[in-house]
């Protein structure tokens, strides 16, 4: 019987569904916020859709994470009537869902006009650009996430206050805790293997109930699939255990934020050798890697809202909280936004540390990769590498990061590089969705405001 991860073609997809005598298949497409939207469809419809495609209502690209409709986007809205948009099933994305009996799942991507703003397609266009330049991009994503002894019902009953973490206190890299919760850890590791987003390392981070999972590296397109599926099904697995996992950038100002770091490298398409490794250069860093690093650094302020997409993202980017505050570079320096990791031909890479766990894996990876490629194309050189504490380093204005989502969206809107690399349709649509997100926040009166102003002002 065909293994789900051996499916590569439409014929393979037909065969595995037929072999398993499956009555239904699960399909899903990732929206602008990286949320998997999908449904079950019966076997006959699935088999026909493999050849002819199918359609999802384009509202998936026209509403926010709370299903509230954008009022400022051109591609879709009340003015278009929310028609169906063409969708393509990706045969090689076939996976078995371990806790659903005989259930296969396939990722889809938007086609036709919707492809211009589809996150997965945006990344694919960046990868196509890399390949035209002679490179194959590889990536590994790592995520921090907090686990709580809560349910969707209990967090609402508590109004998201006084939540109980899975564990108490600060205890990073704790063998005590991961042994106590070995059954849960085993479920996570087994799910990651069965669904093919294998975890290279899983450990307790510092803080109550926080874990970090580093996914195994892969070609950039599939690394993004794996990151997006990991985030989705980690939340599923948690809730099936009467727990909740959050990938918010910062759930409490008492604890460090939750990162979504991206490790990137390029290989020469001609011979498969590392494009970043040069043993004769300082830190084994080739000219290609220097240019790549410079592109990431120079464009980071313009691309920030692609990797810091929520209001909450900006509460993480503060000094001394293991998150960068400027577009800085360093070698093996975790206070900088970009960390050069010297190594062998197999391990030489850059780590894009500004990203948080709340980012859409397709969009964050597209931003980190495209900016680096732009640096190569223009042969840019990075600013002097920082040693020591980057938070104490006086930054020039052009390396300062926007401090709010609104400001970051404006930088993206006016970025010529973003329009060149991602296309006008995507930039206009995405920037509008971030402006919408900021406007929703401004309609809200927080508990902090009530406590600070109600009586005294």
Coordinates of C-alpha atoms in Angstrom, one line a residue, residues 64-356:
X64 CA -9.4 38.3 9.4
X65 CA -8.6 35.7 12.0
X66 CA -11.9 36.3 13.7
X67 CA -13.9 36.0 10.4
X68 CA -14.5 39.7 10.2
X69 CA -14.7 41.0 6.7
X70 CA -12.1 43.5 5.5
X71 CA -13.6 46.7 4.3
X72 CA -10.5 48.1 2.5
X73 CA -9.3 45.4 0.1
X74 CA -9.6 45.5 -3.7
X75 CA -9.3 41.8 -4.6
X76 CA -12.4 40.7 -2.7
X77 CA -15.2 42.3 -0.6
X78 CA -18.9 43.1 -0.8
X79 CA -18.1 45.0 -4.0
X80 CA -17.1 41.6 -5.7
X81 CA -19.9 39.5 -4.2
X82 CA -17.4 37.0 -2.7
X83 CA -17.3 34.6 -5.7
X84 CA -15.5 31.3 -5.7
X85 CA -11.8 31.3 -6.4
X86 CA -9.9 28.5 -8.2
X87 CA -7.9 26.1 -6.0
X88 CA -5.4 23.5 -6.9
X89 CA -4.8 20.3 -4.8
X90 CA -1.1 19.6 -4.2
X91 CA -0.7 15.8 -4.5
X92 CA 2.7 15.7 -2.8
X93 CA 1.3 17.3 0.3
X94 CA -0.6 14.1 1.2
X95 CA -0.5 13.2 4.8
X96 CA -2.2 10.8 7.2
X97 CA -3.9 12.3 10.2
X98 CA -2.9 10.1 13.2
X99 CA -6.0 10.6 15.3
X100 CA -8.6 10.3 12.4
X101 CA -9.2 6.8 11.3
X102 CA -8.2 6.3 7.6
X103 CA -8.2 10.0 6.9
X104 CA -5.9 11.6 4.4
X105 CA -5.3 15.3 4.2
X106 CA -4.0 17.4 1.3
X107 CA -2.9 21.1 1.2
X108 CA -4.3 23.3 -1.5
X109 CA -3.2 26.6 -2.9
X110 CA -5.2 29.3 -4.7
X111 CA -4.9 29.5 -8.5
X112 CA -6.0 32.0 -11.2
X113 CA -6.3 35.6 -10.1
X114 CA -6.2 34.6 -6.4
X115 CA -2.7 33.2 -6.8
X116 CA -1.3 36.7 -6.7
X117 CA -2.2 37.1 -3.0
X118 CA -2.1 33.4 -2.0
X119 CA 0.6 33.1 0.7
X120 CA 1.9 29.7 -0.6
X121 CA 2.1 31.1 -4.1
X122 CA 3.9 34.2 -3.0
X123 CA 6.6 32.0 -1.5
X124 CA 6.8 29.8 -4.6
X125 CA 7.4 32.9 -6.8
X126 CA 10.3 33.9 -4.5
X127 CA 11.7 30.3 -4.8
X128 CA 11.3 30.5 -8.6
X129 CA 13.4 33.7 -8.5
X130 CA 16.1 31.9 -6.4
X131 CA 16.2 29.1 -8.8
X132 CA 16.5 31.4 -11.8
X133 CA 19.5 33.0 -10.0
X134 CA 21.0 29.5 -9.7
X135 CA 20.2 28.7 -6.1
X136 CA 18.1 26.1 -4.3
X137 CA 16.9 27.6 -0.9
X138 CA 16.7 25.4 2.2
X139 CA 15.1 26.4 5.5
X140 CA 14.3 25.2 9.0
X141 CA 11.6 26.8 11.2
X142 CA 11.6 26.8 15.0
X143 CA 8.7 27.8 17.2
X144 CA 8.2 28.6 20.8
X145 CA 4.7 28.1 22.2
X146 CA 3.0 28.2 25.6
X147 CA 0.9 25.3 26.8
X148 CA -2.0 25.8 29.3
X149 CA -4.3 23.6 31.3
X150 CA -7.2 25.3 29.7
X151 CA -9.9 24.7 27.1
X152 CA -11.6 27.0 24.6
X153 CA -14.5 27.2 27.1
X154 CA -12.4 27.9 30.2
X155 CA -10.3 30.7 28.7
X156 CA -13.5 32.5 27.7
X157 CA -15.1 31.9 31.1
X158 CA -11.9 33.5 32.6
X159 CA -11.9 36.3 30.0
X160 CA -8.3 35.1 29.2
X161 CA -7.1 36.0 32.7
X162 CA -5.5 33.9 35.4
X163 CA -4.8 31.1 33.1
X164 CA -3.0 28.0 34.4
X165 CA 0.2 27.1 32.5
X166 CA 1.1 23.4 32.0
X167 CA 4.0 23.9 34.4
X168 CA 5.1 26.5 36.9
X169 CA 8.1 28.7 37.2
X170 CA 11.2 29.1 35.0
X171 CA 13.1 26.0 34.1
X172 CA 14.6 26.0 30.6
X173 CA 15.9 22.7 29.1
X174 CA 14.3 20.8 32.0
X175 CA 14.7 17.0 31.8
X176 CA 12.6 16.9 34.9
X177 CA 9.6 18.5 33.2
X178 CA 9.8 16.7 29.9
X179 CA 10.1 13.4 31.8
X180 CA 7.0 14.2 33.9
X181 CA 5.1 15.1 30.7
X182 CA 6.7 12.3 28.7
X183 CA 3.3 11.0 27.4
X184 CA 2.5 14.4 25.9
X185 CA 6.0 14.8 24.5
X186 CA 5.7 11.4 22.9
X187 CA 2.4 12.3 21.3
X188 CA 4.0 15.5 19.9
X189 CA 7.0 13.6 18.5
X190 CA 4.9 10.8 17.1
X191 CA 2.5 13.2 15.4
X192 CA 5.4 15.1 13.9
X193 CA 6.8 11.9 12.4
X194 CA 3.6 10.5 11.0
X195 CA 2.6 13.9 9.5
X196 CA 6.1 14.6 8.2
X197 CA 7.0 17.8 10.0
X198 CA 9.8 16.0 12.0
X199 CA 11.1 17.7 15.0
X200 CA 14.9 17.9 15.4
X201 CA 14.7 19.2 18.9
X202 CA 11.9 19.6 21.5
X203 CA 12.6 21.1 24.9
X204 CA 11.2 23.3 27.7
X205 CA 12.1 26.9 27.2
X206 CA 12.4 29.4 30.1
X207 CA 9.0 30.3 31.5
X208 CA 5.9 28.5 32.8
X209 CA 4.6 26.0 30.3
X210 CA 6.7 27.1 27.3
X211 CA 8.1 24.6 24.8
X212 CA 10.3 25.1 21.8
X213 CA 10.2 22.8 18.7
X214 CA 12.9 23.0 16.0
X215 CA 11.7 21.4 12.8
X216 CA 14.1 19.5 10.5
X217 CA 15.3 21.5 7.5
X218 CA 14.0 21.0 4.0
X219 CA 13.6 22.7 0.7
X220 CA 12.0 26.1 1.5
X221 CA 8.6 25.3 -0.1
X222 CA 8.2 22.2 2.0
X223 CA 9.8 23.7 5.1
X224 CA 6.9 26.3 5.0
X225 CA 4.3 23.5 4.6
X226 CA 5.8 21.8 7.6
X227 CA 5.8 24.9 9.8
X228 CA 2.2 25.7 8.9
X229 CA 1.0 22.2 9.6
X230 CA 3.0 22.0 12.8
X231 CA 1.3 25.1 14.2
X232 CA -2.1 23.9 13.2
X233 CA -1.9 20.4 14.5
X234 CA 0.0 21.3 17.6
X235 CA -3.1 23.3 18.6
X236 CA -5.3 20.3 17.6
X237 CA -3.2 17.9 19.7
X238 CA -3.3 20.2 22.7
X239 CA -7.0 20.6 22.7
X240 CA -7.5 16.8 22.2
X241 CA -5.6 16.6 25.6
X242 CA -7.8 19.2 27.2
X243 CA -4.9 21.7 26.9
X244 CA -4.3 24.8 24.8
X245 CA -1.3 25.9 22.9
X246 CA -0.8 29.5 21.9
X247 CA 1.5 30.9 19.3
X248 CA 0.9 34.5 20.2
X249 CA 4.1 36.6 20.1
X250 CA 3.6 37.7 23.7
X251 CA 0.9 36.4 26.0
X252 CA 2.2 38.1 29.1
X253 CA 4.7 40.9 29.7
X254 CA 6.1 38.9 32.6
X255 CA 7.7 36.4 30.3
X256 CA 9.8 36.4 27.2
X257 CA 8.0 36.5 23.8
X258 CA 7.6 33.5 21.5
X259 CA 9.9 33.4 18.6
X260 CA 9.5 32.0 15.1
X261 CA 13.1 31.9 14.0
X262 CA 14.0 31.0 10.4
X263 CA 17.3 29.3 9.4
X264 CA 18.2 29.7 5.8
X265 CA 20.9 28.6 3.4
X266 CA 21.4 28.4 -0.4
X267 CA 22.9 25.7 -2.5
X268 CA 24.2 26.0 -6.0
X269 CA 21.8 24.3 -8.4
X270 CA 24.7 23.2 -10.6
X271 CA 26.5 21.0 -8.1
X272 CA 24.5 21.0 -4.9
X273 CA 27.3 22.7 -2.9
X274 CA 26.7 25.3 -0.3
X275 CA 26.6 28.9 -1.7
X276 CA 27.2 30.3 1.8
X277 CA 30.4 28.3 2.8
X278 CA 33.8 29.6 2.0
X279 CA 36.5 28.2 4.4
X280 CA 39.0 30.9 3.2
X281 CA 36.8 33.8 4.4
X282 CA 36.2 35.1 7.9
X283 CA 33.6 33.1 9.7
X284 CA 33.5 30.8 6.6
X285 CA 31.1 33.3 5.1
X286 CA 31.1 33.5 1.3
X287 CA 30.5 36.7 -0.6
X288 CA 27.1 35.2 -1.5
X289 CA 26.2 34.9 2.2
X290 CA 27.4 38.4 2.9
X291 CA 25.2 39.9 0.2
X292 CA 22.3 37.7 1.3
X293 CA 22.8 38.9 4.9
X294 CA 23.0 42.5 3.7
X295 CA 19.7 42.2 1.8
X296 CA 17.9 40.8 4.8
X297 CA 19.4 43.6 7.0
X298 CA 18.6 46.5 4.6
X299 CA 15.0 45.4 3.9
X300 CA 14.0 44.2 7.3
X301 CA 12.4 47.6 8.3
X302 CA 10.4 47.6 5.1
X303 CA 9.3 44.0 5.4
X304 CA 8.7 43.9 9.2
X305 CA 4.9 43.6 9.0
X306 CA 5.4 40.4 6.9
X307 CA 7.1 38.7 9.9
X308 CA 5.5 40.7 12.7
X309 CA 1.9 40.6 11.5
X310 CA -0.2 41.4 14.6
X311 CA -0.6 44.1 17.2
X312 CA 0.8 41.7 19.7
X313 CA 3.9 41.1 17.6
X314 CA 5.3 44.5 18.6
X315 CA 5.1 43.9 22.4
X316 CA 7.8 41.2 21.8
X317 CA 10.3 43.5 20.1
X318 CA 11.7 45.2 23.2
X319 CA 15.3 45.4 24.7
X320 CA 16.5 42.5 26.8
X321 CA 13.7 40.1 25.9
X322 CA 15.6 37.8 23.5
X323 CA 14.1 39.7 20.6
X324 CA 15.8 42.3 18.3
X325 CA 14.9 46.0 18.3
X326 CA 16.8 46.9 15.1
X327 CA 18.1 45.4 11.9
X328 CA 21.4 44.2 13.4
X329 CA 23.8 41.4 12.4
X330 CA 26.3 39.4 14.4
X331 CA 28.2 36.1 14.4
X332 CA 26.7 33.7 16.9
X333 CA 25.1 36.6 18.6
X334 CA 21.5 36.1 19.9
X335 CA 21.0 39.8 20.7
X336 CA 21.0 40.6 16.9
X337 CA 18.2 40.3 14.4
X338 CA 20.4 38.3 12.1
X339 CA 22.7 35.7 13.4
X340 CA 25.4 34.2 11.2
X341 CA 26.0 30.6 12.2
X342 CA 29.5 29.5 10.9
X343 CA 30.0 25.8 10.4
X344 CA 30.7 23.2 7.8
X345 CA 29.4 23.1 4.2
X346 CA 26.3 21.4 5.5
X347 CA 25.6 23.7 8.4
X348 CA 26.7 27.3 7.3
X349 CA 23.6 29.4 7.5
X350 CA 21.8 32.6 8.7
X351 CA 19.2 32.8 11.4
X352 CA 16.5 35.4 10.8
X353 CA 15.6 36.1 14.5
X354 CA 13.1 39.0 14.2
X355 CA 10.2 36.7 13.4
X356 CA 7.7 35.6 16.1

